[in-house]
PDB file of C-alpha atoms in Angstrom:
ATOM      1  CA  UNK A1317     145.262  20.629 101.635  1.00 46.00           C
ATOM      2  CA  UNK A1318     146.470  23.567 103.901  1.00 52.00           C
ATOM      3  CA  UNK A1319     149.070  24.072 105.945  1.00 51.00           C
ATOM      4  CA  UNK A1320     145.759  24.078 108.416  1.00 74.00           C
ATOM      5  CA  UNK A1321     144.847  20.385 107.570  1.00 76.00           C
ATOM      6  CA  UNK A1322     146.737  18.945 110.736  1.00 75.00           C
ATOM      7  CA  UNK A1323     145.174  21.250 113.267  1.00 76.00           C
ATOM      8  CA  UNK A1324     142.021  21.625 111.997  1.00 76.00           C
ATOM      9  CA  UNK A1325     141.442  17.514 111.681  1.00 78.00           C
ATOM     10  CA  UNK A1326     142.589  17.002 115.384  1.00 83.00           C
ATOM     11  CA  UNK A1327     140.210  20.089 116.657  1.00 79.00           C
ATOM     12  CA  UNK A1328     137.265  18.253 114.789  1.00 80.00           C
ATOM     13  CA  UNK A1329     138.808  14.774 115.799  1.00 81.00           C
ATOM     14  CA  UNK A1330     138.424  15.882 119.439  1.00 83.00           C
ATOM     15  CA  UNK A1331     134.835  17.116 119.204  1.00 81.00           C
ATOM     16  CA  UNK A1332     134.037  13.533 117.302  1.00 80.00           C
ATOM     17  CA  UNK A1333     135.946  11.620 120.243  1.00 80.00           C
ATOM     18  CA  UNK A1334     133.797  13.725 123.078  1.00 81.00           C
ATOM     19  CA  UNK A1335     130.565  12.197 121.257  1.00 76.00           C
ATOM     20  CA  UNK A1336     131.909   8.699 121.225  1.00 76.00           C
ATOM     21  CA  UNK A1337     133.268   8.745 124.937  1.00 73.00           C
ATOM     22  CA  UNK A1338     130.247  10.660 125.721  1.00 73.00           C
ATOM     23  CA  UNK A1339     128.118   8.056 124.591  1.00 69.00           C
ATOM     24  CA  UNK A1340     129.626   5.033 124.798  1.00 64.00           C
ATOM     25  CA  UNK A1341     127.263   2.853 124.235  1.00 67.00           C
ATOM     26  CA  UNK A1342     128.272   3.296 120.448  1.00 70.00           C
ATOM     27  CA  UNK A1343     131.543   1.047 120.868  1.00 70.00           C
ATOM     28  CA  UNK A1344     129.918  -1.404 123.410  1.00 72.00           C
ATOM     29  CA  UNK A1345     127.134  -2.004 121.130  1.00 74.00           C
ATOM     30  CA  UNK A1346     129.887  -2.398 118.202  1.00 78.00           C
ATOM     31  CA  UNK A1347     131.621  -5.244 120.670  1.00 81.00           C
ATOM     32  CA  UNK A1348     128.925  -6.409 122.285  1.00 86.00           C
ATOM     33  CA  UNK A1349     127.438  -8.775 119.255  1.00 87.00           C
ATOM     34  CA  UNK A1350     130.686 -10.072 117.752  1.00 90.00           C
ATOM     35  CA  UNK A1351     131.476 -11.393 121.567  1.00 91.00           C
ATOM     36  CA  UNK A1352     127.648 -12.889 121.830  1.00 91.00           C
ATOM     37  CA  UNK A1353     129.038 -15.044 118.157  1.00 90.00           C
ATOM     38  CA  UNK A1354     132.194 -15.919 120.348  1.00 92.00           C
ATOM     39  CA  UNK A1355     130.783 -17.407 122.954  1.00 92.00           C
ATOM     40  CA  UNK A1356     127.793 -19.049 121.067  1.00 91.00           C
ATOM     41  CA  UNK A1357     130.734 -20.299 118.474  1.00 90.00           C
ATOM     42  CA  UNK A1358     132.935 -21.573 120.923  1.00 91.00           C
ATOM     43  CA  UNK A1359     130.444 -22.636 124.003  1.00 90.00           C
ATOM     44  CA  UNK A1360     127.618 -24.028 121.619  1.00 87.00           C
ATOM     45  CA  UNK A1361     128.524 -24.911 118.228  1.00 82.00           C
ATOM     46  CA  UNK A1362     132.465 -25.413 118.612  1.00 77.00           C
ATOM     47  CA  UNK A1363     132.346 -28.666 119.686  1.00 77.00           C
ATOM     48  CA  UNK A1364     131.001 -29.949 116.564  1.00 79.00           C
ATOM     49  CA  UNK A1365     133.031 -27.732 114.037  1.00 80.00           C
ATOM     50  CA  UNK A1366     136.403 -29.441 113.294  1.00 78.00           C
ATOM     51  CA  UNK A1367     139.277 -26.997 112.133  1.00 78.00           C
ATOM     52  CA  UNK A1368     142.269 -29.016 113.393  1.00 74.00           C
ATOM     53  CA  UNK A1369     142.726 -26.405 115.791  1.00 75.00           C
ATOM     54  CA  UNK A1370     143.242 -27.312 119.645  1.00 75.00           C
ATOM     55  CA  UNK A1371     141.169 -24.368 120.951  1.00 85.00           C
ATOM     56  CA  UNK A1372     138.251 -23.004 118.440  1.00 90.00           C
ATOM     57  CA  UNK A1373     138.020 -19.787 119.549  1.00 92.00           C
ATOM     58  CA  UNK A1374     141.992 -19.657 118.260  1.00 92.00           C
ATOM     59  CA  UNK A1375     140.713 -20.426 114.919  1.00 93.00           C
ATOM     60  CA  UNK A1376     137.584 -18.188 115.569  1.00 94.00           C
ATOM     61  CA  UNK A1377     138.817 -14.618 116.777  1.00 95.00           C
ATOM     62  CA  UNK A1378     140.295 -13.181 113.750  1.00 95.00           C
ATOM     63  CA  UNK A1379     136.699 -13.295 111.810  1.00 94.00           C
ATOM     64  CA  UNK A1380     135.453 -11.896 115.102  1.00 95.00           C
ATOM     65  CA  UNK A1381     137.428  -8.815 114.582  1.00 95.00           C
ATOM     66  CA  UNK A1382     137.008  -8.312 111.164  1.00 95.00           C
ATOM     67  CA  UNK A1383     133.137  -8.452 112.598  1.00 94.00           C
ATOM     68  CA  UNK A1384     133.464  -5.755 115.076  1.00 93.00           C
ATOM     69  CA  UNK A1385     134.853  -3.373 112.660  1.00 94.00           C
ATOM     70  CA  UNK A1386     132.194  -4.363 109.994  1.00 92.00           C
ATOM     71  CA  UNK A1387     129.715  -3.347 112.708  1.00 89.00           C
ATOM     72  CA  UNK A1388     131.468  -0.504 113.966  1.00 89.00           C
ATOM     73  CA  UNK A1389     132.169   1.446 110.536  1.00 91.00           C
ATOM     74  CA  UNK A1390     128.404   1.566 110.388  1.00 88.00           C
ATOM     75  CA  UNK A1391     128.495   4.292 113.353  1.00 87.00           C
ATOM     76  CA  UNK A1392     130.874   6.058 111.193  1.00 89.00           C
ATOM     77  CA  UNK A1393     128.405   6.767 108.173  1.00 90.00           C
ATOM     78  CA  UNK A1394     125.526   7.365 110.467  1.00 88.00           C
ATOM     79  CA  UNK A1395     127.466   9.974 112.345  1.00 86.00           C
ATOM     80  CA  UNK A1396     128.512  11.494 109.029  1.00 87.00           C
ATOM     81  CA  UNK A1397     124.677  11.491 108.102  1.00 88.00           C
ATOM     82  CA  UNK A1398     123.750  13.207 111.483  1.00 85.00           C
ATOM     83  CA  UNK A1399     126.375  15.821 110.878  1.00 79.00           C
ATOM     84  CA  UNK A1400     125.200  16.831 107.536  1.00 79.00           C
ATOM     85  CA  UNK A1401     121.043  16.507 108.311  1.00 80.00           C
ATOM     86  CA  UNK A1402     121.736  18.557 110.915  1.00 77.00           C
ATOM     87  CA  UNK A1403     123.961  21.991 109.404  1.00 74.00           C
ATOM     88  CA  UNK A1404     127.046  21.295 110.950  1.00 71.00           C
ATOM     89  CA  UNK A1405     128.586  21.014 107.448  1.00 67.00           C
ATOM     90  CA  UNK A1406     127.434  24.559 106.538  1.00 68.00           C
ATOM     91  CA  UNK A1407     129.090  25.650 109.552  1.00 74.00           C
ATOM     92  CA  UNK A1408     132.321  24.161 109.264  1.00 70.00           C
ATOM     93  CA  UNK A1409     132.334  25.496 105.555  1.00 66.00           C
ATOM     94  CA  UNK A1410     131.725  29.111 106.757  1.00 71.00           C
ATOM     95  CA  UNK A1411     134.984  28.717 108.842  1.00 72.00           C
ATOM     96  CA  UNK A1412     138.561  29.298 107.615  1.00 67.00           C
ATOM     97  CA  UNK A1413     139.134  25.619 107.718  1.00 72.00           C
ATOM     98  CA  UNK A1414     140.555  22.931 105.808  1.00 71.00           C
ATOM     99  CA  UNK A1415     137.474  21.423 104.400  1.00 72.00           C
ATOM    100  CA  UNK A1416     138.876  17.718 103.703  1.00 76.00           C
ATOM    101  CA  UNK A1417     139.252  18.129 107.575  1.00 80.00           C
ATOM    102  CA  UNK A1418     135.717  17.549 107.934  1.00 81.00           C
ATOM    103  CA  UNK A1419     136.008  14.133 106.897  1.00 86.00           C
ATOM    104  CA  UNK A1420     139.417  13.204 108.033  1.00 89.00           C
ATOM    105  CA  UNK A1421     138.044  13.755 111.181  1.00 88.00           C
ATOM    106  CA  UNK A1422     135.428  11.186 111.051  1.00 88.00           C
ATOM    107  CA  UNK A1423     137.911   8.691 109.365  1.00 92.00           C
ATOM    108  CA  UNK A1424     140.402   8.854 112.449  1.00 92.00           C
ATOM    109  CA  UNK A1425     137.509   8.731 115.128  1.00 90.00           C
ATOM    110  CA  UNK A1426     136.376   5.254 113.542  1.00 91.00           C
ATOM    111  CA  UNK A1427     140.062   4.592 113.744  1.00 93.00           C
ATOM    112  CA  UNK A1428     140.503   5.043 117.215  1.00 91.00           C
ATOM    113  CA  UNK A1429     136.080   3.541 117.898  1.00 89.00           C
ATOM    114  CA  UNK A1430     136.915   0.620 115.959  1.00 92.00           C
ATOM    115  CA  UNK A1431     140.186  -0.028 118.016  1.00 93.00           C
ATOM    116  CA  UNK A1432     139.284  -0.117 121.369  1.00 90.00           C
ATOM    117  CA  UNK A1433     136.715  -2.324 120.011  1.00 91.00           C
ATOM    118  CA  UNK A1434     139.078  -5.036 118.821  1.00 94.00           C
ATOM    119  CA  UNK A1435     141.137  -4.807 122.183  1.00 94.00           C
ATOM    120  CA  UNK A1436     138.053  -5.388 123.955  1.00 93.00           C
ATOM    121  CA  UNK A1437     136.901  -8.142 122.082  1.00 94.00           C
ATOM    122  CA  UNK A1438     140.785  -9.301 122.066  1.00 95.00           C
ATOM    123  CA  UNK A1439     140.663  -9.265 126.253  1.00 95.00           C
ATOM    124  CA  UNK A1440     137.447 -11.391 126.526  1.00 95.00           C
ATOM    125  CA  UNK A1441     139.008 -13.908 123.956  1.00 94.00           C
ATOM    126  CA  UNK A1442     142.127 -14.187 126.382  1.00 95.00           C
ATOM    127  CA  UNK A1443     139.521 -14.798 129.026  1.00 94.00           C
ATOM    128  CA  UNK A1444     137.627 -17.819 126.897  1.00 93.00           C
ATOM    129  CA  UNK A1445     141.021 -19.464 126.524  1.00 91.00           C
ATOM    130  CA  UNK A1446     142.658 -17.699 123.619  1.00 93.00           C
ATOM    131  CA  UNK A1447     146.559 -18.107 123.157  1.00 91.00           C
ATOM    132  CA  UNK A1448     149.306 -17.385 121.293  1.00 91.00           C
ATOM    133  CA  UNK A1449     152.771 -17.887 120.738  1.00 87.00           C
ATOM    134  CA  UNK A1450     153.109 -14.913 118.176  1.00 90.00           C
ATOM    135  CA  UNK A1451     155.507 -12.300 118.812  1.00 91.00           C
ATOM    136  CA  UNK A1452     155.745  -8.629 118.640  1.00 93.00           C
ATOM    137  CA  UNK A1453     156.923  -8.601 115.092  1.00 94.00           C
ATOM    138  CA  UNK A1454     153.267 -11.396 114.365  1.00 94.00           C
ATOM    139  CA  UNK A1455     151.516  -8.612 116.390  1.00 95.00           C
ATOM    140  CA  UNK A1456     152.333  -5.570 114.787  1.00 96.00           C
ATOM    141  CA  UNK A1457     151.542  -7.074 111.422  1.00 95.00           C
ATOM    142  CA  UNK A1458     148.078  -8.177 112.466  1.00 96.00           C
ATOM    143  CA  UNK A1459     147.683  -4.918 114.241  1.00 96.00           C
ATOM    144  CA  UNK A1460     148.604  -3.163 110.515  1.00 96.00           C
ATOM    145  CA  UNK A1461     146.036  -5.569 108.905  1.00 96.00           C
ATOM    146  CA  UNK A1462     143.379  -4.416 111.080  1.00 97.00           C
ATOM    147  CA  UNK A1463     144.253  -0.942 110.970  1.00 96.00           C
ATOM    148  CA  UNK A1464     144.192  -1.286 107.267  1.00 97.00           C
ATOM    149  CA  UNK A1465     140.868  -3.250 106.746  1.00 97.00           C
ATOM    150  CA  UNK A1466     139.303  -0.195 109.137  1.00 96.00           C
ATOM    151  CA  UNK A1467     140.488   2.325 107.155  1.00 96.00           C
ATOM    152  CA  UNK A1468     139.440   0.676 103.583  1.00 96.00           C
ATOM    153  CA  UNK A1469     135.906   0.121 105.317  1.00 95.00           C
ATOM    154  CA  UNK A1470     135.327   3.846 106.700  1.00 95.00           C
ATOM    155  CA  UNK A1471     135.998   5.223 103.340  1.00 95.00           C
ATOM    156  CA  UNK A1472     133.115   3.363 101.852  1.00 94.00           C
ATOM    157  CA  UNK A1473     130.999   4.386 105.137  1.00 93.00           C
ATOM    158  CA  UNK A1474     131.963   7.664 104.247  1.00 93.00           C
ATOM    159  CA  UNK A1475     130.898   7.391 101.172  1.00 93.00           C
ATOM    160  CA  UNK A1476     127.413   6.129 102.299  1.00 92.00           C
ATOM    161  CA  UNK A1477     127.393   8.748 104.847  1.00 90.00           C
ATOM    162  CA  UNK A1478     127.545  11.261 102.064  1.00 88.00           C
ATOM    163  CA  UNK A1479     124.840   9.753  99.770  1.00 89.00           C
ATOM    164  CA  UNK A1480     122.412   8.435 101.893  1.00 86.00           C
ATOM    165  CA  UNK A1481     118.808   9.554 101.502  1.00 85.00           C
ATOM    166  CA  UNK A1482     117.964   8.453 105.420  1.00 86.00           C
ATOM    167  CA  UNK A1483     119.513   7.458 108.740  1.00 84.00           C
ATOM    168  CA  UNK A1484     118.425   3.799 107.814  1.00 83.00           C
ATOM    169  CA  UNK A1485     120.233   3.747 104.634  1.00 83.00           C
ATOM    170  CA  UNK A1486     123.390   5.407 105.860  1.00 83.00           C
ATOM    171  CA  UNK A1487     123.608   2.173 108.445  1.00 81.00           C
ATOM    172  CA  UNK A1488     122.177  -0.516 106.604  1.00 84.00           C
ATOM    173  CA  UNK A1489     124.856  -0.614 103.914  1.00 82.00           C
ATOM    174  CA  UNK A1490     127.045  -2.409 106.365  1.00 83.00           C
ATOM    175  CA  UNK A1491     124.867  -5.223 106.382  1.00 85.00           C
ATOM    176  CA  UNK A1492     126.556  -7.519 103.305  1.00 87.00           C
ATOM    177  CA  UNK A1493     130.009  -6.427 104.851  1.00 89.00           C
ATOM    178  CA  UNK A1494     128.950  -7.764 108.012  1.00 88.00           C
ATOM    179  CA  UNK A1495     127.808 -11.001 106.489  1.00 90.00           C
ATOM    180  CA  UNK A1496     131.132 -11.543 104.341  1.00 92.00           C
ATOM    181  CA  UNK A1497     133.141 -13.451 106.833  1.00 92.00           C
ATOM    182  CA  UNK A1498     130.252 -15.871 107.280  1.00 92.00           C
ATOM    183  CA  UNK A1499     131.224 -17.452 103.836  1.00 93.00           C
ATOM    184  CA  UNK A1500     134.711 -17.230 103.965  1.00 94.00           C
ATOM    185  CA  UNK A1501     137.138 -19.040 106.528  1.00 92.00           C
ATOM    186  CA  UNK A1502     136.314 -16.736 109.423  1.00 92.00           C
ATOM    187  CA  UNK A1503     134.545 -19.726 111.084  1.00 93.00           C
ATOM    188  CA  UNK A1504     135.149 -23.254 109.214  1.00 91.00           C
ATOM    189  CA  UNK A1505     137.683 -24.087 106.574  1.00 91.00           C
ATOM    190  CA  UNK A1506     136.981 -23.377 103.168  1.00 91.00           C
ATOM    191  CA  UNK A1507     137.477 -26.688 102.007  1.00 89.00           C
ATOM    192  CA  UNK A1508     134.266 -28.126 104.099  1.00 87.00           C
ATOM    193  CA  UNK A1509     132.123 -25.970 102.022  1.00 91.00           C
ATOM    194  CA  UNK A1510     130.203 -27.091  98.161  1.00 92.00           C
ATOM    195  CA  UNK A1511     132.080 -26.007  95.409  1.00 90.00           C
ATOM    196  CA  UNK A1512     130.330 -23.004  93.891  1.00 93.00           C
ATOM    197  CA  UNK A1513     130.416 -21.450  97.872  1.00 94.00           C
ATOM    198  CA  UNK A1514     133.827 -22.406  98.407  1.00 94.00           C
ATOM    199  CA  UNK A1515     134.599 -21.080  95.079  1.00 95.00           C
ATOM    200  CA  UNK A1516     132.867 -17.512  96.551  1.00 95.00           C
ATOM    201  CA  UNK A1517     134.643 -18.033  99.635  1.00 95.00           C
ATOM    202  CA  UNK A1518     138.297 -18.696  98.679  1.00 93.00           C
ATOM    203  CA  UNK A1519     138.087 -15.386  96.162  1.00 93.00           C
ATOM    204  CA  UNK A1520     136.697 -12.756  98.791  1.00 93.00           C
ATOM    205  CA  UNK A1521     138.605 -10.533 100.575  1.00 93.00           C
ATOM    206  CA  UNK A1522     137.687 -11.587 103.936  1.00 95.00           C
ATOM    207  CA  UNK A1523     139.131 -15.174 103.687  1.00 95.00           C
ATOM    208  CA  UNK A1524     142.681 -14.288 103.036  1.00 96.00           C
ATOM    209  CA  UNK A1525     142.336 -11.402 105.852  1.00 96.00           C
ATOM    210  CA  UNK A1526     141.447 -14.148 108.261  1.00 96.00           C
ATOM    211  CA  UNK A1527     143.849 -16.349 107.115  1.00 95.00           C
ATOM    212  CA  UNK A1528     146.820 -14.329 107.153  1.00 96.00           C
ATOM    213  CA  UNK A1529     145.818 -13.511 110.817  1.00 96.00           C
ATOM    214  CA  UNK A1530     145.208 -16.724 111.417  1.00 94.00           C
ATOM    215  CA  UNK A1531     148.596 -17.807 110.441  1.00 94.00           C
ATOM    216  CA  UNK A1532     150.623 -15.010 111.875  1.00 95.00           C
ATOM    217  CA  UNK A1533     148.658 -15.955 115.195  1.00 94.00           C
ATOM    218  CA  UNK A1534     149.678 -19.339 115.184  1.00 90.00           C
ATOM    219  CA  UNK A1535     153.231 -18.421 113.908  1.00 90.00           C
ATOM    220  CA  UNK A1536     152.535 -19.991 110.634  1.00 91.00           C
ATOM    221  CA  UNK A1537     154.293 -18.925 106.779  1.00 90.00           C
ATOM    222  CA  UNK A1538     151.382 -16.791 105.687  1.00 89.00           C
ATOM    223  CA  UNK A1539     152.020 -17.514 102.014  1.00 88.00           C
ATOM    224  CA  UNK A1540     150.456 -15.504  99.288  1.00 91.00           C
ATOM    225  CA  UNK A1541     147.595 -14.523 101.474  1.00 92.00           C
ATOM    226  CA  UNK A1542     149.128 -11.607 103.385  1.00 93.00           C
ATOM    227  CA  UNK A1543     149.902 -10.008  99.492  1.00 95.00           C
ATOM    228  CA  UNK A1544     146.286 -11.005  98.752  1.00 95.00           C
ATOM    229  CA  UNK A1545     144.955  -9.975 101.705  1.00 95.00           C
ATOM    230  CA  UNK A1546     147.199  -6.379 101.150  1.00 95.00           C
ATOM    231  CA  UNK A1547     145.837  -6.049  97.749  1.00 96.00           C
ATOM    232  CA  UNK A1548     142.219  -6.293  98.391  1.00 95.00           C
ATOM    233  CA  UNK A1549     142.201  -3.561 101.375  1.00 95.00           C
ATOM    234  CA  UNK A1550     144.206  -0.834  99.065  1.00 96.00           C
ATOM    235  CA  UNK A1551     142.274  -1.728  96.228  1.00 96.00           C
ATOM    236  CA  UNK A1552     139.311  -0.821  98.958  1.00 95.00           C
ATOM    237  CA  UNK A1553     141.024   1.700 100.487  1.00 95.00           C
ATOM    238  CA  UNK A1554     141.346   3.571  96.960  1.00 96.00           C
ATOM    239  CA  UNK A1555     138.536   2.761  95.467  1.00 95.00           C
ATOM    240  CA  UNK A1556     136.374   4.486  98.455  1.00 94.00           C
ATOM    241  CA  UNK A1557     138.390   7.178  98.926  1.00 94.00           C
ATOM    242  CA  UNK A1558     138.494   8.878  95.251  1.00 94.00           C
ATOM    243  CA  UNK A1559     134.655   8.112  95.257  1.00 93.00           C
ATOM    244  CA  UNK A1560     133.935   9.753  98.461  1.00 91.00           C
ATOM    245  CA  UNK A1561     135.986  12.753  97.802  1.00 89.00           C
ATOM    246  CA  UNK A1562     134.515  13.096  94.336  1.00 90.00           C
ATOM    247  CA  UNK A1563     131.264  12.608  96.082  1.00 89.00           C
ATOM    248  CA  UNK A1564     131.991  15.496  98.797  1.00 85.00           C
ATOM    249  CA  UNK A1565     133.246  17.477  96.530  1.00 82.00           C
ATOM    250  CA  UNK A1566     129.753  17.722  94.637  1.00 83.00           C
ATOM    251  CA  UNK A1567     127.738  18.381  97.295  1.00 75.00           C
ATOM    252  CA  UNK A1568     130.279  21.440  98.906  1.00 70.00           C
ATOM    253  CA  UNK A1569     130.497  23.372  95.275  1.00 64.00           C
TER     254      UNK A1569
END
């Protein structure tokens, strides 16, 4: 790293954040779906899922947002791909620049993608009846969570980004992550579920994500789920990262 790093990544972070802006439709897409599941959830099927909660979509929105960013990481390998098919990489290598810039870049712009997702998503909940009692302290935490989970998630993308063959592979790894918090407690308890799935369910990362959210929503003890939940997104978070800069590093020698 050079003592270039910082002003390099923001002068690639701002081109990245012209495309997004520029085409928007990237982030509405990414917020558009998980709010079609909220309102079929809550308007169609919540009546008839019991979760002791008074409102569903209470129970329902933190599995929503885990969602979004499942979707929206997706946009970050693809763009990755696109940036690489198309020489931009060769480029930016020819330049006095840092190179880990190039990448850092991309992980901050699904950052800041990813987050106005989540707010969005956050607002129409509020409008479908959403409430909470949690305070700035409950906030901040679930806000960290998030941030967390995103940044664990676009290190793998990255890592896709990098070894995809095709624009379709690139995006289509997202696809199990995406399905995760559809076994796990995102939107029924665990408990409601056959053993050998609520066995799956109770030991995925997803399920203690929602829960501590969940719980610091509701201003609830969060247990040993928060530690859980803390545990699997730097164990993530690492994992991707070393193998996506081992993996960049290959292809730049």
């Amino acid at each position: 790293m050079t003592t270039h790093f910082f002003g390099d990544t923001s002068v690639l972070l701002g081109r990245s954040l012209r495309h997004i802006f520029r085409s928007a439709d990237t982030i509405i897409t990414t917020a558009i779906t998980p709010i079609a599941m909220m309102l079929l959830f809550v308007y169609v099927l919540g009546g008839a899922i019991k979760t002791g909660t008074d409102h569903y979509v209470n129970y329902l929105l933190p599995g929503i947002m885990l969602i979004a960013i499942a979707s929206g990481i997706a946009y970050t390998a693809v763009r990755l791909f696109t940036d690489m098919k198309s020489g931009i990489f060769e480029r930016f290598h020819s330049m006095p620049i840092a190179r880990s810039s190039v990448l850092w870049a991309h992980v901050v712009t699904s950052l800041v993608a990813n987050a106005i997702s989540v707010v969005i998503i956050v607002l129409v909940g509020l409008v479908m009846g959403f409430r909470t009692s949690a305070g700035p302290l409950a906030w901040l935490a679930v806000a960290g969570i998030l941030l967390l989970f995103t940044l664990a998630l676009t290190w793998i993308a990255i890592l896709a980004g990098l070894s995809a063959k095709s624009i379709d592979g690139a995006a289509g790894f997202s696809y199990p992550l995406i399905f995760l918090p559809f076994i796990s407690s995102a939107f029924v308890p665990t408990d409601t579920m056959p053993g050998p799935v609520r066995a799956f369910a109770e030991n995925q990362p997803v399920t203690s994500i929602v829960n501590t959210i969940q719980r610091l929503f509701a201003e609830q003890p969060v247990g040993n789920d928060i530690w859980t939940a803390l545990a699997w997104c730097l164990g993530i978070l690492i994992v991707g990262y070393l193998f996506a800069l081992r993996t960049y590093r290959r292809q730049i020698a």
